[in-house]
Amino acid sequence: MPQTHLAVETATTAAPAPPAELTLEERLTLITTEMTARLDAAAVAYEVNTAHIDLDPVDLADVVTGPIDTGPDVTGTDPLPDLYPTPVAALLQRAHHRLLTGGWCSGALVDEDGARCMLGAIRIEARGDSGLEAGAAAVLLDAIRREFGDVDSVPSFNDAHGTGRVPIRMVGQAARLADARGL
C-alpha cells in the first residue's frame, strides 16, 4: 500500500495589529471615566469612615463673621468711629466708608446721585483741611503704585476702572498704610 502523507495544514495567524492610537477626545473620555470611578469609591470610603461621627447642626448665628468688640454698630450712613489714631489714616478710613455707603463714581468728584470718586471722598472727609487732604492723597497714590506700578495720578487710576471694587479697596489699603507709617 502506498504510503500517503497526510498533509498537515498549519494555519498561520497574522500577528495582531498594533492598537490604534487614541484620539485626544477618546483619551480624555477614558481618563474621565477612570477618575469618576475613583471619586465614587473615595466618596463611599469617606461616608463609611465618618458614619460613626455624631455632629450637631451648626447654628449660623454662632458663627463669628467679623471682629469682636469693634465698638458701636455701624449701619447705613452712620458715621464710622475712627479705628485709626492718626489723622491721615482716620481720614482715609472715613473716605473708604463714604465710598462704601455713598457710592463710587468716575469722571467727576461727585456725580448727580451723590456718589464720589476716590479724591471726592477724601475731600469731603477732610472737611476743608487741605494739608490733611494732600497727605491722604499722597499715601493713596503710594499705595496704588505699590500694587499697580507706575500710575500717573489718583484721578487717572480712579477713572480707569469701570466699577468701584478696586478703587474702594485701594482706599482701605491706603488707610492701613498710613496707620503703619504713623500718619
PDB file of C-alpha atoms in Angstrom:
ATOM      1  CA  MET A   1       0.000   0.000   0.000  1.00  0.00           C
ATOM      2  CA  PRO A   2       1.337   3.171  -0.931  1.00  0.00           C
ATOM      3  CA  GLN A   3       2.168   5.389   1.830  1.00  0.00           C
ATOM      4  CA  THR A   4       0.256   8.580   1.886  1.00  0.00           C
ATOM      5  CA  HIS A   5       1.445  11.508   3.604  1.00  0.00           C
ATOM      6  CA  LEU A   6      -1.052  13.372   5.478  1.00  0.00           C
ATOM      7  CA  ALA A   7      -0.692  16.935   4.686  1.00  0.00           C
ATOM      8  CA  VAL A   8      -0.868  18.937   7.750  1.00  0.00           C
ATOM      9  CA  GLU A   9      -2.064  22.348   7.112  1.00  0.00           C
ATOM     10  CA  THR A  10      -0.784  24.819   9.509  1.00  0.00           C
ATOM     11  CA  ALA A  11      -2.787  27.896   9.663  1.00  0.00           C
ATOM     12  CA  THR A  12      -0.648  30.846  10.232  1.00  0.00           C
ATOM     13  CA  THR A  13      -2.329  33.550  12.109  1.00  0.00           C
ATOM     14  CA  ALA A  14      -1.236  37.048  11.424  1.00  0.00           C
ATOM     15  CA  ALA A  15       0.171  38.979  14.315  1.00  0.00           C
ATOM     16  CA  PRO A  16      -2.440  41.212  15.891  1.00  0.00           C
ATOM     17  CA  ALA A  17      -2.456  44.688  14.517  1.00  0.00           C
ATOM     18  CA  PRO A  18      -0.996  47.245  16.862  1.00  0.00           C
ATOM     19  CA  PRO A  19      -3.656  49.094  18.798  1.00  0.00           C
ATOM     20  CA  ALA A  20      -4.853  52.202  17.088  1.00  0.00           C
ATOM     21  CA  GLU A  21      -3.688  55.452  18.587  1.00  0.00           C
ATOM     22  CA  LEU A  22      -6.436  57.009  20.703  1.00  0.00           C
ATOM     23  CA  THR A  23      -7.523  60.493  19.842  1.00  0.00           C
ATOM     24  CA  LEU A  24      -7.366  63.236  22.434  1.00  0.00           C
ATOM     25  CA  GLU A  25     -11.126  63.088  22.932  1.00  0.00           C
ATOM     26  CA  GLU A  26     -11.014  59.305  23.480  1.00  0.00           C
ATOM     27  CA  ARG A  27      -8.151  59.606  25.983  1.00  0.00           C
ATOM     28  CA  LEU A  28      -9.975  62.364  27.878  1.00  0.00           C
ATOM     29  CA  THR A  29     -13.145  60.254  27.968  1.00  0.00           C
ATOM     30  CA  LEU A  30     -11.155  57.270  29.259  1.00  0.00           C
ATOM     31  CA  ILE A  31      -9.449  59.349  31.967  1.00  0.00           C
ATOM     32  CA  THR A  32     -12.738  60.998  32.958  1.00  0.00           C
ATOM     33  CA  THR A  33     -14.380  57.595  33.335  1.00  0.00           C
ATOM     34  CA  GLU A  34     -11.482  56.304  35.429  1.00  0.00           C
ATOM     35  CA  MET A  35     -11.424  59.424  37.653  1.00  0.00           C
ATOM     36  CA  THR A  36     -15.186  59.288  38.144  1.00  0.00           C
ATOM     37  CA  ALA A  37     -14.883  55.702  39.340  1.00  0.00           C
ATOM     38  CA  ARG A  38     -12.062  56.669  41.723  1.00  0.00           C
ATOM     39  CA  LEU A  39     -14.002  59.643  43.089  1.00  0.00           C
ATOM     40  CA  ASP A  40     -17.095  57.498  43.610  1.00  0.00           C
ATOM     41  CA  ALA A  41     -15.008  54.942  45.520  1.00  0.00           C
ATOM     42  CA  ALA A  42     -13.448  57.724  47.622  1.00  0.00           C
ATOM     43  CA  ALA A  43     -16.886  59.175  48.417  1.00  0.00           C
ATOM     44  CA  VAL A  44     -18.117  55.789  49.606  1.00  0.00           C
ATOM     45  CA  ALA A  45     -14.974  55.304  51.695  1.00  0.00           C
ATOM     46  CA  TYR A  46     -15.420  58.753  53.231  1.00  0.00           C
ATOM     47  CA  GLU A  47     -19.032  58.044  54.126  1.00  0.00           C
ATOM     48  CA  VAL A  48     -18.080  54.710  55.700  1.00  0.00           C
ATOM     49  CA  ASN A  49     -15.157  56.179  57.636  1.00  0.00           C
ATOM     50  CA  THR A  50     -17.140  59.139  59.006  1.00  0.00           C
ATOM     51  CA  ALA A  51     -20.512  57.489  59.637  1.00  0.00           C
ATOM     52  CA  HIS A  52     -19.755  56.990  63.338  1.00  0.00           C
ATOM     53  CA  ILE A  53     -19.067  60.707  63.999  1.00  0.00           C
ATOM     54  CA  ASP A  54     -22.032  62.468  65.595  1.00  0.00           C
ATOM     55  CA  LEU A  55     -22.322  66.108  64.651  1.00  0.00           C
ATOM     56  CA  ASP A  56     -24.816  68.661  65.808  1.00  0.00           C
ATOM     57  CA  PRO A  57     -26.085  71.064  63.162  1.00  0.00           C
ATOM     58  CA  VAL A  58     -24.251  74.386  63.134  1.00  0.00           C
ATOM     59  CA  ASP A  59     -26.309  77.404  64.117  1.00  0.00           C
ATOM     60  CA  LEU A  60     -25.198  80.174  61.781  1.00  0.00           C
ATOM     61  CA  ALA A  61     -25.896  82.756  64.473  1.00  0.00           C
ATOM     62  CA  ASP A  62     -22.961  81.257  66.405  1.00  0.00           C
ATOM     63  CA  VAL A  63     -20.534  81.763  63.521  1.00  0.00           C
ATOM     64  CA  VAL A  64     -18.305  84.787  64.024  1.00  0.00           C
ATOM     65  CA  THR A  65     -18.270  86.882  60.850  1.00  0.00           C
ATOM     66  CA  GLY A  66     -16.311  89.944  61.920  1.00  0.00           C
ATOM     67  CA  PRO A  67     -14.057  91.385  64.572  1.00  0.00           C
ATOM     68  CA  ILE A  68     -15.251  91.189  68.149  1.00  0.00           C
ATOM     69  CA  ASP A  69     -15.723  94.360  70.213  1.00  0.00           C
ATOM     70  CA  THR A  70     -15.395  96.887  67.429  1.00  0.00           C
ATOM     71  CA  GLY A  71     -17.494  99.396  69.279  1.00  0.00           C
ATOM     72  CA  PRO A  72     -20.961 100.602  68.361  1.00  0.00           C
ATOM     73  CA  ASP A  73     -22.808  99.002  65.488  1.00  0.00           C
ATOM     74  CA  VAL A  74     -22.436 100.964  62.279  1.00  0.00           C
ATOM     75  CA  THR A  75     -25.207 100.790  59.743  1.00  0.00           C
ATOM     76  CA  GLY A  76     -26.119 102.750  56.673  1.00  0.00           C
ATOM     77  CA  THR A  77     -24.698 106.231  56.627  1.00  0.00           C
ATOM     78  CA  ASP A  78     -23.936 106.433  60.350  1.00  0.00           C
ATOM     79  CA  PRO A  79     -20.522 107.981  60.924  1.00  0.00           C
ATOM     80  CA  LEU A  80     -17.842 105.377  61.345  1.00  0.00           C
ATOM     81  CA  PRO A  81     -15.883 105.573  64.581  1.00  0.00           C
ATOM     82  CA  ASP A  82     -12.202 106.246  63.903  1.00  0.00           C
ATOM     83  CA  LEU A  83     -10.363 102.947  64.077  1.00  0.00           C
ATOM     84  CA  TYR A  84      -7.027 104.615  63.406  1.00  0.00           C
ATOM     85  CA  PRO A  85      -5.479 107.064  65.885  1.00  0.00           C
ATOM     86  CA  THR A  86      -3.526 109.022  63.279  1.00  0.00           C
ATOM     87  CA  PRO A  87      -5.208 111.779  61.256  1.00  0.00           C
ATOM     88  CA  VAL A  88      -4.355 110.654  57.675  1.00  0.00           C
ATOM     89  CA  ALA A  89      -5.243 107.024  58.393  1.00  0.00           C
ATOM     90  CA  ALA A  90      -8.514 108.072  60.036  1.00  0.00           C
ATOM     91  CA  LEU A  91      -9.334 110.338  57.058  1.00  0.00           C
ATOM     92  CA  LEU A  92      -8.705 107.501  54.586  1.00  0.00           C
ATOM     93  CA  GLN A  93     -10.807 105.159  56.693  1.00  0.00           C
ATOM     94  CA  ARG A  94     -13.704 107.657  56.657  1.00  0.00           C
ATOM     95  CA  ALA A  95     -13.291 108.126  52.880  1.00  0.00           C
ATOM     96  CA  HIS A  96     -13.373 104.342  52.436  1.00  0.00           C
ATOM     97  CA  HIS A  97     -16.576 104.143  54.478  1.00  0.00           C
ATOM     98  CA  ARG A  98     -18.116 107.012  52.474  1.00  0.00           C
ATOM     99  CA  LEU A  99     -17.363 105.194  49.200  1.00  0.00           C
ATOM    100  CA  LEU A 100     -18.917 102.005  50.561  1.00  0.00           C
ATOM    101  CA  THR A 101     -22.074 103.679  51.796  1.00  0.00           C
ATOM    102  CA  GLY A 102     -22.483 106.653  49.441  1.00  0.00           C
ATOM    103  CA  GLY A 103     -21.295 105.061  46.230  1.00  0.00           C
ATOM    104  CA  TRP A 104     -18.365 105.372  43.870  1.00  0.00           C
ATOM    105  CA  CYS A 105     -18.183 107.209  40.562  1.00  0.00           C
ATOM    106  CA  SER A 106     -15.643 108.003  37.869  1.00  0.00           C
ATOM    107  CA  GLY A 107     -15.138 111.079  35.744  1.00  0.00           C
ATOM    108  CA  ALA A 108     -16.197 113.564  38.426  1.00  0.00           C
ATOM    109  CA  LEU A 109     -15.556 114.358  42.069  1.00  0.00           C
ATOM    110  CA  VAL A 110     -19.284 113.917  42.747  1.00  0.00           C
ATOM    111  CA  ASP A 111     -21.936 112.625  40.346  1.00  0.00           C
ATOM    112  CA  GLU A 112     -25.610 113.633  40.204  1.00  0.00           C
ATOM    113  CA  ASP A 113     -26.555 110.797  42.596  1.00  0.00           C
ATOM    114  CA  GLY A 114     -24.038 111.938  45.236  1.00  0.00           C
ATOM    115  CA  ALA A 115     -21.544 109.140  44.599  1.00  0.00           C
ATOM    116  CA  ARG A 116     -17.907 110.224  44.827  1.00  0.00           C
ATOM    117  CA  CYS A 117     -14.602 109.335  43.278  1.00  0.00           C
ATOM    118  CA  MET A 118     -11.602 108.499  45.444  1.00  0.00           C
ATOM    119  CA  LEU A 119     -10.446 112.120  45.734  1.00  0.00           C
ATOM    120  CA  GLY A 120     -14.015 113.356  46.150  1.00  0.00           C
ATOM    121  CA  ALA A 121     -14.449 111.109  49.177  1.00  0.00           C
ATOM    122  CA  ILE A 122     -11.131 112.278  50.641  1.00  0.00           C
ATOM    123  CA  ARG A 123     -12.001 115.936  50.025  1.00  0.00           C
ATOM    124  CA  ILE A 124     -15.407 115.775  51.735  1.00  0.00           C
ATOM    125  CA  GLU A 125     -13.996 113.845  54.693  1.00  0.00           C
ATOM    126  CA  ALA A 126     -11.031 116.265  55.086  1.00  0.00           C
ATOM    127  CA  ARG A 127     -13.605 118.959  55.939  1.00  0.00           C
ATOM    128  CA  GLY A 128     -11.544 121.782  54.396  1.00  0.00           C
ATOM    129  CA  ASP A 129      -8.124 120.768  55.778  1.00  0.00           C
ATOM    130  CA  SER A 130      -6.069 120.922  52.565  1.00  0.00           C
ATOM    131  CA  GLY A 131      -2.885 119.677  54.253  1.00  0.00           C
ATOM    132  CA  LEU A 132      -4.661 116.591  55.549  1.00  0.00           C
ATOM    133  CA  GLU A 133      -6.285 116.086  52.147  1.00  0.00           C
ATOM    134  CA  ALA A 134      -2.898 116.316  50.377  1.00  0.00           C
ATOM    135  CA  GLY A 135      -1.319 113.851  52.834  1.00  0.00           C
ATOM    136  CA  ALA A 136      -4.124 111.349  52.304  1.00  0.00           C
ATOM    137  CA  ALA A 137      -3.903 111.690  48.508  1.00  0.00           C
ATOM    138  CA  ALA A 138      -0.123 111.144  48.636  1.00  0.00           C
ATOM    139  CA  VAL A 139      -0.459 107.976  50.732  1.00  0.00           C
ATOM    140  CA  LEU A 140      -3.252 106.746  48.447  1.00  0.00           C
ATOM    141  CA  LEU A 141      -1.098 107.274  45.351  1.00  0.00           C
ATOM    142  CA  ASP A 142       1.779 105.451  47.040  1.00  0.00           C
ATOM    143  CA  ALA A 143      -0.491 102.504  47.911  1.00  0.00           C
ATOM    144  CA  ILE A 144      -1.743 102.377  44.314  1.00  0.00           C
ATOM    145  CA  ARG A 145       1.799 102.453  42.916  1.00  0.00           C
ATOM    146  CA  ARG A 146       2.879  99.672  45.275  1.00  0.00           C
ATOM    147  CA  GLU A 147       0.296  97.345  43.776  1.00  0.00           C
ATOM    148  CA  PHE A 148      -0.135  98.607  40.215  1.00  0.00           C
ATOM    149  CA  GLY A 149       3.233 100.115  39.333  1.00  0.00           C
ATOM    150  CA  ASP A 150       3.618 103.429  37.550  1.00  0.00           C
ATOM    151  CA  VAL A 151       0.312 105.282  37.828  1.00  0.00           C
ATOM    152  CA  ASP A 152       0.128 108.958  36.876  1.00  0.00           C
ATOM    153  CA  SER A 153      -2.379 110.149  39.445  1.00  0.00           C
ATOM    154  CA  VAL A 154      -5.210 109.123  41.726  1.00  0.00           C
ATOM    155  CA  PRO A 155      -7.875 110.551  39.345  1.00  0.00           C
ATOM    156  CA  SER A 156      -6.451 108.661  36.350  1.00  0.00           C
ATOM    157  CA  PHE A 157      -6.404 105.445  38.390  1.00  0.00           C
ATOM    158  CA  ASN A 158      -9.965 106.055  39.588  1.00  0.00           C
ATOM    159  CA  ASP A 159     -11.268 106.792  36.083  1.00  0.00           C
ATOM    160  CA  ALA A 160      -9.519 103.737  34.583  1.00  0.00           C
ATOM    161  CA  HIS A 161     -11.929 101.408  36.383  1.00  0.00           C
ATOM    162  CA  GLY A 162     -15.457 100.527  35.341  1.00  0.00           C
ATOM    163  CA  THR A 163     -16.551  99.557  38.850  1.00  0.00           C
ATOM    164  CA  GLY A 164     -15.590 100.810  42.278  1.00  0.00           C
ATOM    165  CA  ARG A 165     -14.380  97.469  43.619  1.00  0.00           C
ATOM    166  CA  VAL A 166     -10.648  98.082  43.103  1.00  0.00           C
ATOM    167  CA  PRO A 167     -10.605 101.840  43.868  1.00  0.00           C
ATOM    168  CA  ILE A 168     -12.557 101.346  47.100  1.00  0.00           C
ATOM    169  CA  ARG A 169     -10.244  98.502  48.122  1.00  0.00           C
ATOM    170  CA  MET A 170      -7.225 100.717  47.479  1.00  0.00           C
ATOM    171  CA  VAL A 171      -8.566 103.471  49.750  1.00  0.00           C
ATOM    172  CA  GLY A 172      -8.878 100.871  52.542  1.00  0.00           C
ATOM    173  CA  GLN A 173      -5.327  99.672  51.890  1.00  0.00           C
ATOM    174  CA  ALA A 174      -4.094 103.264  51.959  1.00  0.00           C
ATOM    175  CA  ALA A 175      -5.665 103.711  55.407  1.00  0.00           C
ATOM    176  CA  ARG A 176      -3.728 100.694  56.678  1.00  0.00           C
ATOM    177  CA  LEU A 177      -0.538 102.006  55.059  1.00  0.00           C
ATOM    178  CA  ALA A 178      -0.976 105.443  56.649  1.00  0.00           C
ATOM    179  CA  ASP A 179      -1.549 103.813  60.022  1.00  0.00           C
ATOM    180  CA  ALA A 180       1.581 101.693  59.636  1.00  0.00           C
ATOM    181  CA  ARG A 181       3.541 104.862  58.833  1.00  0.00           C
ATOM    182  CA  GLY A 182       2.049 106.701  61.797  1.00  0.00           C
ATOM    183  CA  LEU A 183       0.483 109.365  59.583  1.00  0.00           C
TER     184      LEU A 183
END
